[in-house]
Structure formats: structure tokens, C-alpha cells
Tab-separated table of C-alpha atoms in Angstrom:
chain	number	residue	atom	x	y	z
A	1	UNK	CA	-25.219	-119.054	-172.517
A	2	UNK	CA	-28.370	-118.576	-174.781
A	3	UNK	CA	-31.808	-117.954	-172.597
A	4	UNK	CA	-33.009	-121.168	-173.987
A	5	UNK	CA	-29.962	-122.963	-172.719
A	6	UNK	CA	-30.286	-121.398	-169.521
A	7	UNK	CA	-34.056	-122.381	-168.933
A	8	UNK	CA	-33.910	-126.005	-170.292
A	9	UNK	CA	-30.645	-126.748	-168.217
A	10	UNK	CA	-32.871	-125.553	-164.947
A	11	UNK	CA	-34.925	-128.438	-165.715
A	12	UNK	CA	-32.453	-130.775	-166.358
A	13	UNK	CA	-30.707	-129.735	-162.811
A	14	UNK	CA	-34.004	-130.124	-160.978
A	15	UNK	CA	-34.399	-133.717	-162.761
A	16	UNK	CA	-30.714	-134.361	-161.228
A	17	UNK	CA	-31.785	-132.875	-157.841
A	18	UNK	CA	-34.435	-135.415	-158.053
A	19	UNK	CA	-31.749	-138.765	-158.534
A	20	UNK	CA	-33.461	-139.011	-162.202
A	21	UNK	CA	-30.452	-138.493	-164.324
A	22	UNK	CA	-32.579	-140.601	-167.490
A	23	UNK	CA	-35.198	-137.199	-167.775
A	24	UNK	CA	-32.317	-134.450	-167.358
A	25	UNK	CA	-30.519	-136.204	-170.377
A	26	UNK	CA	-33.473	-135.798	-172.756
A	27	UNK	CA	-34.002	-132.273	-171.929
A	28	UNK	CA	-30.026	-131.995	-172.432
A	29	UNK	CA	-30.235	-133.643	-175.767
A	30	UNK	CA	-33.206	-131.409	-176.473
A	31	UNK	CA	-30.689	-128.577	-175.801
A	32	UNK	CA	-27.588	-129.959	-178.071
A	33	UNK	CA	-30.268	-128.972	-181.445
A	34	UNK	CA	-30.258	-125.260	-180.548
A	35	UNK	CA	-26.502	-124.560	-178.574
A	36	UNK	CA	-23.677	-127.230	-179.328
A	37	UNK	CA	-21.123	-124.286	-177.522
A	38	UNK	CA	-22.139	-124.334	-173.768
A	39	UNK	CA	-19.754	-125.748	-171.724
A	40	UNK	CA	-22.157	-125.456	-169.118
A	41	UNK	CA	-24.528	-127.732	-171.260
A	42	UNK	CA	-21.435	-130.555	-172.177
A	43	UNK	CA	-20.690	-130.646	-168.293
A	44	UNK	CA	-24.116	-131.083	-166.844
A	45	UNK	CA	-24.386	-133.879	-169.726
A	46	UNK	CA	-21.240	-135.965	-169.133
A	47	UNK	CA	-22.429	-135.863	-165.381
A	48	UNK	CA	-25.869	-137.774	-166.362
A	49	UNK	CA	-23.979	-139.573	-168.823
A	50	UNK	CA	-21.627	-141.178	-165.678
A	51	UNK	CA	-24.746	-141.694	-164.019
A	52	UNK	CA	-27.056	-143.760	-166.389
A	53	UNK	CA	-25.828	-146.912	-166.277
A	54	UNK	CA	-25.558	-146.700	-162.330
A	55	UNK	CA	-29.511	-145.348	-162.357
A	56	UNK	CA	-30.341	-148.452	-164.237
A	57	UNK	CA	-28.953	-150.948	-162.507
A	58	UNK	CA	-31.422	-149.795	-159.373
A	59	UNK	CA	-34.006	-149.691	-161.712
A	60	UNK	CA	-33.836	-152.751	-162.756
A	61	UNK	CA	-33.847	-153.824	-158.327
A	62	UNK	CA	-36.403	-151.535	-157.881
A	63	UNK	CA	-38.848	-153.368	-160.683
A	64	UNK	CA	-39.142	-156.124	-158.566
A	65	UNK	CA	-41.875	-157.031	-156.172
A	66	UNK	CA	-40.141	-157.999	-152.990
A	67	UNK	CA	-36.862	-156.316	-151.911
A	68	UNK	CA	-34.984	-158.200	-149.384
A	69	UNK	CA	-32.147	-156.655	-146.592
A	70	UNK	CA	-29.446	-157.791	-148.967
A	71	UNK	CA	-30.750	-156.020	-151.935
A	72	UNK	CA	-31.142	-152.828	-150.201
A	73	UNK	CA	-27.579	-153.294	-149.040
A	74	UNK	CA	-26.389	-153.755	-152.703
A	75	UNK	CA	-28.098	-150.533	-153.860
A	76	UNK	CA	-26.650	-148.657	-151.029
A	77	UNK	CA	-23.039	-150.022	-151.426
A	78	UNK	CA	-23.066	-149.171	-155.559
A	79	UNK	CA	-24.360	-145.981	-155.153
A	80	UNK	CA	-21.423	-144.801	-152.358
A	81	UNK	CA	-18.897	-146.681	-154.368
A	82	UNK	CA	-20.245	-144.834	-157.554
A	83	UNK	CA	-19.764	-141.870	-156.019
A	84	UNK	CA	-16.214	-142.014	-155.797
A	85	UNK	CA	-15.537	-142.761	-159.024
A	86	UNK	CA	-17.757	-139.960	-160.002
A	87	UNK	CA	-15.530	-137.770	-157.764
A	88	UNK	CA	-12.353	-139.325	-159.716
A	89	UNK	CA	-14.316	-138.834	-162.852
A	90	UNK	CA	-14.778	-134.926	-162.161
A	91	UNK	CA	-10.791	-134.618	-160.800
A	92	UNK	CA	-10.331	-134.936	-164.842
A	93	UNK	CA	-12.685	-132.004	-165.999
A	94	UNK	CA	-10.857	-128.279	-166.885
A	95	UNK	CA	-14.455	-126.907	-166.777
A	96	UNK	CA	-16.490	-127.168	-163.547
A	97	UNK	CA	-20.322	-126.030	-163.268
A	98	UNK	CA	-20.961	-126.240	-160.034
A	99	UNK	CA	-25.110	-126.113	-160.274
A	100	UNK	CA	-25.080	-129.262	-162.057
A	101	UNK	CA	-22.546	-130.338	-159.318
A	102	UNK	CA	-24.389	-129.505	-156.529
A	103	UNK	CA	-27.817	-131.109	-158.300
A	104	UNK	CA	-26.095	-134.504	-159.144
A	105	UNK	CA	-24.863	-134.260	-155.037
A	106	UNK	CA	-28.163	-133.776	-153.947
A	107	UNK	CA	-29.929	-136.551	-156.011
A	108	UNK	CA	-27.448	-138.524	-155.523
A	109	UNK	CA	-27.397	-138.620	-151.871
A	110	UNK	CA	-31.178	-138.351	-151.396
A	111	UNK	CA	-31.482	-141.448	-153.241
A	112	UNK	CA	-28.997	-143.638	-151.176
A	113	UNK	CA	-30.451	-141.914	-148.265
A	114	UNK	CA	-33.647	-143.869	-149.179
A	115	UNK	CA	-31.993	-147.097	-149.346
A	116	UNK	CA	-30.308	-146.955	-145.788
A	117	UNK	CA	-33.680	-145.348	-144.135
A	118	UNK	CA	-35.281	-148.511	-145.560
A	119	UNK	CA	-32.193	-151.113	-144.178
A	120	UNK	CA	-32.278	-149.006	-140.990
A	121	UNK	CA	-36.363	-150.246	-140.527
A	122	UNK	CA	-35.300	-154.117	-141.571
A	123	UNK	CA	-32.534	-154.294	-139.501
A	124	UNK	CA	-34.604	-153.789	-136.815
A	125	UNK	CA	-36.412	-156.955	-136.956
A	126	UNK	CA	-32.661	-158.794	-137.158
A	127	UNK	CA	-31.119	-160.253	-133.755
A	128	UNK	CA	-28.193	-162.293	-135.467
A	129	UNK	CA	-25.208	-160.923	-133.233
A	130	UNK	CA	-23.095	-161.451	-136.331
A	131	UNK	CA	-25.395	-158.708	-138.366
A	132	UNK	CA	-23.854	-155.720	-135.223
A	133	UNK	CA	-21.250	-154.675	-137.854
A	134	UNK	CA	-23.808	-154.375	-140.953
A	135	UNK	CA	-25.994	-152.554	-138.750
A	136	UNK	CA	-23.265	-150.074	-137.496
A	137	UNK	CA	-22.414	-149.720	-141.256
A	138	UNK	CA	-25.569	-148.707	-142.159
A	139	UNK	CA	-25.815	-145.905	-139.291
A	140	UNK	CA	-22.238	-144.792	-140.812
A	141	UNK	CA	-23.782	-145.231	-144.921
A	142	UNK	CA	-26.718	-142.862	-143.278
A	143	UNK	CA	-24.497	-140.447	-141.535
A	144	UNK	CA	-22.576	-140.122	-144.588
A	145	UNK	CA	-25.594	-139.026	-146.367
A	146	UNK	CA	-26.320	-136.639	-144.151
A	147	UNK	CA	-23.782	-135.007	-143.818
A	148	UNK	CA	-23.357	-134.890	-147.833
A	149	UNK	CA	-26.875	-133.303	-147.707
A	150	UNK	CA	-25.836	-130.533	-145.508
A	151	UNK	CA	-28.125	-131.872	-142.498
A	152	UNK	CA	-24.875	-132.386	-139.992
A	153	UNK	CA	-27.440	-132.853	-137.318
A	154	UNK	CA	-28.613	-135.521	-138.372
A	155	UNK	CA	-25.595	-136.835	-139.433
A	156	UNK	CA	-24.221	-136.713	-136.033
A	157	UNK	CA	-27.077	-138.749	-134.813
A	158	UNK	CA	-26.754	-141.903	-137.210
A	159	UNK	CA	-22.956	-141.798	-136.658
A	160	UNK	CA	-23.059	-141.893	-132.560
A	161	UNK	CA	-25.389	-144.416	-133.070
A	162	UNK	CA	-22.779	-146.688	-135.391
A	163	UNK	CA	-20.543	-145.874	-132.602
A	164	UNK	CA	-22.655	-146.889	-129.977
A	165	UNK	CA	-23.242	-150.117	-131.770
A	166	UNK	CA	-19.527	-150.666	-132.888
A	167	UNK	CA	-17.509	-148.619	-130.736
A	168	UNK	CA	-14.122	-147.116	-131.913
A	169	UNK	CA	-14.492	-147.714	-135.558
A	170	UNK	CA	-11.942	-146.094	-137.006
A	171	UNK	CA	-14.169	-145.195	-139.819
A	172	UNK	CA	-16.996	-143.853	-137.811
A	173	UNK	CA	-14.761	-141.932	-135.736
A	174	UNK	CA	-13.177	-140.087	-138.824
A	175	UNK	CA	-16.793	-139.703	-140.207
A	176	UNK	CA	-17.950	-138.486	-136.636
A	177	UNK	CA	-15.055	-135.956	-136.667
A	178	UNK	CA	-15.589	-134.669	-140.184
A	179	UNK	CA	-19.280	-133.627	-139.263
A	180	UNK	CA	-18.122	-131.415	-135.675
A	181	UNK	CA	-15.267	-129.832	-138.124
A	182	UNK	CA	-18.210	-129.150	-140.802
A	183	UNK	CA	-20.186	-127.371	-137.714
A	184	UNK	CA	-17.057	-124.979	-136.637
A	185	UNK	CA	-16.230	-127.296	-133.696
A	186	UNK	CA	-12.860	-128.241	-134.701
A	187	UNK	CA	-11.202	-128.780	-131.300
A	188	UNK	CA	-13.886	-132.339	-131.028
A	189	UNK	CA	-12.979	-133.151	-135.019
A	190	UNK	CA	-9.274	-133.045	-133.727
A	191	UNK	CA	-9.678	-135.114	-130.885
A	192	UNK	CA	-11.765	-137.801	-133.134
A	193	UNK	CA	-9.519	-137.382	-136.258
A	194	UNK	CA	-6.343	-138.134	-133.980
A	195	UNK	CA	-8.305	-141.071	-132.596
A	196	UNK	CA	-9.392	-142.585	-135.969
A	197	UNK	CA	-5.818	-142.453	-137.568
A	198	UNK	CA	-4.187	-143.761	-134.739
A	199	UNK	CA	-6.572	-147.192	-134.120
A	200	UNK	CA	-6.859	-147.521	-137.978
A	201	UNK	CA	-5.652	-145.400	-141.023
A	202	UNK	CA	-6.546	-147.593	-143.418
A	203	UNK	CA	-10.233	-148.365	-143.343
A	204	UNK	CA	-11.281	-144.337	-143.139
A	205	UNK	CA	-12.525	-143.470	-146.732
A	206	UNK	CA	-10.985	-140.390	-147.068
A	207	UNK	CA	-13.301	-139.510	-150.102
A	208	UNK	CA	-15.919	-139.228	-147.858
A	209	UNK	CA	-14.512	-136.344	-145.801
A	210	UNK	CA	-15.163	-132.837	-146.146
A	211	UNK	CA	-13.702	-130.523	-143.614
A	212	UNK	CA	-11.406	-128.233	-144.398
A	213	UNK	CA	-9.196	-128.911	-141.228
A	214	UNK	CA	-8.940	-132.977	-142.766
A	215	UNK	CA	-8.563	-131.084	-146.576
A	216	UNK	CA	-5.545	-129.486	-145.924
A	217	UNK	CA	-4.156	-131.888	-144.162
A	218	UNK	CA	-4.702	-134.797	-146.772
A	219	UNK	CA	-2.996	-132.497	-149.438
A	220	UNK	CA	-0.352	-131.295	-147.487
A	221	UNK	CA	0.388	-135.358	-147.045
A	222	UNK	CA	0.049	-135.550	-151.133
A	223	UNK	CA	2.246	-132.817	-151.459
A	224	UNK	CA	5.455	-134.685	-149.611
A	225	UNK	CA	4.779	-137.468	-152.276
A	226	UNK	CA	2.804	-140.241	-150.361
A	227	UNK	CA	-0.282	-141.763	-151.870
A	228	UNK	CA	-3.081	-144.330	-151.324
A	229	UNK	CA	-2.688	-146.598	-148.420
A	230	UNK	CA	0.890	-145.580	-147.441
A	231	UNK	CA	-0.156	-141.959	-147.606
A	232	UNK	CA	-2.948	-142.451	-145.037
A	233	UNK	CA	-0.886	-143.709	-142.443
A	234	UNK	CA	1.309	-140.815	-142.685
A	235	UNK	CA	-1.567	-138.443	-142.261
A	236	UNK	CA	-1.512	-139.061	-138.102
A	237	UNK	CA	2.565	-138.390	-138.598
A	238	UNK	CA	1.575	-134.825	-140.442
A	239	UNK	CA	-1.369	-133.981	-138.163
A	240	UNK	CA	0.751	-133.824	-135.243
A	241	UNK	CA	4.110	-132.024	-137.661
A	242	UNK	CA	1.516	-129.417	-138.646
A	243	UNK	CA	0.090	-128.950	-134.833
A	244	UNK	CA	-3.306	-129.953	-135.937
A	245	UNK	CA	-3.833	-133.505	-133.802
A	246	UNK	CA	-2.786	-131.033	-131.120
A	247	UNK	CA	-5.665	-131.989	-128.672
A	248	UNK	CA	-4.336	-134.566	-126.599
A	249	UNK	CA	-6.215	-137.142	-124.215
A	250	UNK	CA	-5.222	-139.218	-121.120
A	251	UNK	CA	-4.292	-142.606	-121.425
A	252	UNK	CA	-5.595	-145.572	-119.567
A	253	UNK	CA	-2.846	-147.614	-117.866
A	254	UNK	CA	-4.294	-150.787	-119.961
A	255	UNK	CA	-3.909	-148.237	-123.116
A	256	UNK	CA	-0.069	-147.521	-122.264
A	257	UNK	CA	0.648	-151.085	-121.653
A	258	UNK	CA	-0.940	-152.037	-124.803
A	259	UNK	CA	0.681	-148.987	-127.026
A	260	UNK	CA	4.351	-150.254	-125.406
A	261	UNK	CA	4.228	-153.742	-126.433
A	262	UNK	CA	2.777	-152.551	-129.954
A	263	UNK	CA	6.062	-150.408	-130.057
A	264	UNK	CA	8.000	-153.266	-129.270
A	265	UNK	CA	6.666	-155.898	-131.501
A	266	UNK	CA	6.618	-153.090	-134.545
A	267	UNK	CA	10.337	-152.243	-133.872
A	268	UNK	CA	11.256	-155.890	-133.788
A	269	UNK	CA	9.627	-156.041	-137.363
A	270	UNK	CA	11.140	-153.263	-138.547
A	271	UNK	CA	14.694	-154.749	-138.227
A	272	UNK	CA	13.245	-157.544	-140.923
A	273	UNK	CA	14.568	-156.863	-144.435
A	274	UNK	CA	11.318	-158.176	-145.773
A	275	UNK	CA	8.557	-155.715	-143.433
A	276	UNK	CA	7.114	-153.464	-144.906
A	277	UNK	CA	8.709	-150.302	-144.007
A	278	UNK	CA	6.477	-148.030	-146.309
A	279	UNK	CA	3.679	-148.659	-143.485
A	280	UNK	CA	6.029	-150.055	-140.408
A	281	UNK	CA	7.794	-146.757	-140.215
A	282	UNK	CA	4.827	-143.975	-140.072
A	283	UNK	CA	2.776	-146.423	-137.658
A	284	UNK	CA	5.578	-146.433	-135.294
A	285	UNK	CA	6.469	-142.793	-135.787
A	286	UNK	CA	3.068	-142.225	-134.458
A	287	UNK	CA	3.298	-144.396	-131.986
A	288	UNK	CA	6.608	-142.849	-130.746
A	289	UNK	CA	4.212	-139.399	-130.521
A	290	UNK	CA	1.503	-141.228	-128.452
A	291	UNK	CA	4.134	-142.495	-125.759
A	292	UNK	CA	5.664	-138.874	-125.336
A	293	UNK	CA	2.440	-137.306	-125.206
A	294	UNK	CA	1.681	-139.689	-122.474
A	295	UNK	CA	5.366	-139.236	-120.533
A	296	UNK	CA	4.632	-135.278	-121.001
A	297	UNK	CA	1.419	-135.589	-119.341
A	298	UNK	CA	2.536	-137.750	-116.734
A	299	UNK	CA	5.585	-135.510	-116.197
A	300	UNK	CA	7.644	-138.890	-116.161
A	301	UNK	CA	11.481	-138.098	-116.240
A	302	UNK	CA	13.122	-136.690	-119.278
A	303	UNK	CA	15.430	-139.510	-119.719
A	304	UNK	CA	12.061	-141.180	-121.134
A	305	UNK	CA	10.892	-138.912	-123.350
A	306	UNK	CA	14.728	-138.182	-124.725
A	307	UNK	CA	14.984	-142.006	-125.180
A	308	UNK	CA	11.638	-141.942	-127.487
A	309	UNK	CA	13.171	-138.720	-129.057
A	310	UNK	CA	16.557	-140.655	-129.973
A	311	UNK	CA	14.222	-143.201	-131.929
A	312	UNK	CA	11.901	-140.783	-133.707
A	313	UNK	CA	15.540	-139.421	-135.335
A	314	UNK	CA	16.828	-142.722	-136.038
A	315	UNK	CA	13.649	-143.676	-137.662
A	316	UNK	CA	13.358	-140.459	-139.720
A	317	UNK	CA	15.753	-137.401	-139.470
A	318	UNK	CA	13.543	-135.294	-141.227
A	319	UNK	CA	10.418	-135.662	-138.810
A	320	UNK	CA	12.618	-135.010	-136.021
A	321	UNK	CA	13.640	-132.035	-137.398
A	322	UNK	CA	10.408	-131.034	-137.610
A	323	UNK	CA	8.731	-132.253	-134.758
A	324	UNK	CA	11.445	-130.663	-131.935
A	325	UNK	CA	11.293	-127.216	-133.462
């Protein structure tokens, strides 16, 4: 890379760090005259070319005088759902330059941060009982940020508070557990992981998580051939296969009851031609670990646990396999 490439592309990086994607591309373009070559320099410009259209949308929100709670919400909501297709975007590139990565990262997240500090301070002045959820979601938009911007702390903090507002949201929980794995305390993200995927596999955003514990474990799910919704209920199924939802918790007679007639009313589906089995059978599978867990634990006869055991290998030969080795 030529010196002058290497000093105008700082510039352009600190303009990303900055959420101003519209200033890095004319220093870029600046750039193209003397060095057409860098691939350094064609990167960090189709990453502000993704963003410009995004940028000015909010500009066009921010121009005007009086912002309401729902306009704040909208800026917030395109700029997480941008990311992901920025992430999808990226999956495509041979080439990756990771300061212009970690510069359109930063930027980016600083600048939804703003939006959700601001909600955070009008939601505040809203009693509406039917607004809890938006305000937990916020906490979790926050948290997200956060944790995106390296500051776990504070991460943890807006996320317990979505939890505290909305407890046992499957997609706080997941969020929640991402940020302990992120800090080296894997044994909580297991606990909270296991948790999330079990009350609710499909509303965690899994392109929000980080970890490498969750990582692996989404792959290694992806690499037996599942994918989008069906492959995140088989995640809980995997966890447990690959001993990493190995932290196990007590259950509440009220949560046993409840987890026995779900296993009833789920097998009962599954002998419909029409259910869908592509969801049906991982949700029970897990359900099937929950119950033995809890007969283990209990130390409840081994007739029980052989029964559940009988159905697991009915259900799927090849997870019983694994799972009694």
C-alpha cells in the first residue's frame, strides 16, 4: 500500500469510527486518483458504500425539529437491522481489512447507542403498561450496543434491567449469556444459553452473539445441515450432544408439571401427518433432556429415565447414539 494510501485511508477510518460514512467516502474517492490497486482501499469503500443510503435516511430524521419516541425507535430498529445485512454483505468478501471493519463497528454502534440513550430518557416519562415490552427492548437494543462496543459492563447492566422489566425473554437471556461468555465466565453463559433455547429458540437473533462458546456451537449445528429457524431449535439438542448446556438447574414442581404436559401435547402432534416435524422433533428432543435431567437429579427410579431414553431413540437414532455414549 502506497504511504499516501495509507495516510488518507486513516482518515477515512476515523470518519467511519465517527458513524460519518458520507466524509470517509470523499477522502476514499480522493484516494482512487493516485492507487486504483489497494484492496485495502476497494474494501474500506464498499463498506461506506453499504452504509450511505442507511446514513441518509437518519439524516434526513435527524433534520427535523422535533423527534418523537417513535422516531427514535425507527432509527434504532434500521440501524440493528442494517447491521445484519452488513454482516451478510461482508460473509461475501474474499478480502477482509479488518481496520475498516473494526471502524465501521465502532461508528456504527456508537451511533445507535445514541438513539436508545435518548428512548431510554423518553421512556421514562411513559406509564402505558402496554409500552413494558418496548421499554425492555430498548434495555436489550442498548445492551447490544454495548456489548458490540466492547463495554460488557455496561452491557450487563441494560440487559438485567430488560430482564427485570420482562423477565425470561428468551432474547435477553441469550444476549445476557453472550456478554458473561465475552467476560471468561462461561459456566453463567451456559446456564443462560440453556435457558434461552429452551423457553424460545426462535426469537434469539443469533447475529447478535459473539462468544466463542455460542460460535462453535452455531456452526457445529450448520455443519449437520440445519439452517434458519429449524437450525435454531436444534442448537439446545447440540448444546447438550456436545456437553456444552452441561450446567444444569433444579426444577420447580410447577416447572415439571408444566414441561410434562408440553411433552404430552407435542407428542400427540407429532403423530399428525401434517405437524411440522422439522421443529416438533428437536423441541421435544430437548424436552426429553429436560425431564431426565430432572429424574437424574431427583434420583427418581430408572424405569423413568429408561422410559424417556426409549423415546429419545424412537424419535432420532442418531441423537441417542450420541447422547448415551
Amino acid at each position: 500500500m502506497e504511504i499516501q494510501t495509507e495516510n488518507g485511508l486513516k482518515e477515512a477510518l476515523k470518519f467511519l469510527e465517527e458513524g460519518n460514512p458520507v466524509q470517509a467516502q470523499q477522502v476514499i474517492n480522493g484516494l482512487f486518483e493516485h492507487d486504483l490497486e489497494s484492496k485495502e482501499l476497494s474494501y474500506t469503500n464498499r463498506c461506506c458504500i453499504f452504509w450511505l443510503d442507511t446514513s441518509k435516511r437518519l439524516l434526513e430524521q435527524n433534520h427535523r425539529e422535533q423527534k418523537t419516541y417513535d422516531d427514535y425507535n425507527y432509527q434504532g430498529d434500521i440501524l440493528l437491522s442494517e447491521w445484519k445485512s452488513f454482516q451478510l454483505f461482508l460473509s461475501k468478501e474474499k478480502f477482509t481489512y479488518e481496520p475498516a471493519l473494526y471502524a465501521v463497528r465502532k461508528g456504527f454502534f456508537s451511533t445507535a447507542l445514541k438513539h436508545f440513550t435518548k428512548l431510554i430518557s423518553v421512556q421514562t416519562k411513559i406509564t402505558d403498561e402496554r409500552d413494558t415490552y418496548r421499554k425492555a427492548e430498548i434495555f436489550k437494543n442498548a445492551g447490544i450496543c454495548y456489548k458490540k462496543l466492547g463495554d460488557f459492563e455496561s452491557a450487563r447492566d441494560c440487559l438485567s434491567e430488560a430482564n427485570n422489566i420482562c423477565p425470561n425473554r428468551a432474547s435477553v437471556l441469550a444476549e445476557l449469556a453472550d456478554c458473561y461468555s465475552l467476560c471468561g465466565e462461561d459456566r453463567y453463559g451456559k446456564v443462560l444459553f440453556r435457558e434461552a433455547f429452551f423457553i424460545d429458540p426462535e426469537s434469539i437473533d443469533v447475529d447478535f452473539l459473539d462468544s466463542e462458546l455460542i460460535k462453535y456451537l452455531i456452526n457445529k449445528t450448520k455443519e449437520m445441515g440445519y439452517k434458519g429457524k429449524v437450525m435454531q431449535y436444534w442448537i439446545p439438542v447440540y448444546g447438550v450432544l456436545c456437553s456444552i448446556f452441561n450446567i444444569k438447574r433444579d426444577l420447580t414442581s410447577q416447572e415439571v408439571c408444566r414441561l410434562k404436559q408440553n411433552i404430552f401435547a407435542m407428542e400427540n402432534e407429532n403423530k399428525d401427518p401434517s405437524s411440522n416435524s422439522n421443529i416438533l422433533i428437536p423441541k421435544l428432543l430437548n424436552s426429553y433432556f429436560w425431564l431426565i435431567d430432572h429424574y437424574v437429579q431427583k434420583k427418581e427410579n430408572l424405569t423413568k429415565i429408561n422410559e424417556i431414553l426409549l423415546k429419545i431413540k424412537i424419535l432420532d437414532s442418531s441423537v441417542y447414539e450420541t447422547y448415551i455414549r
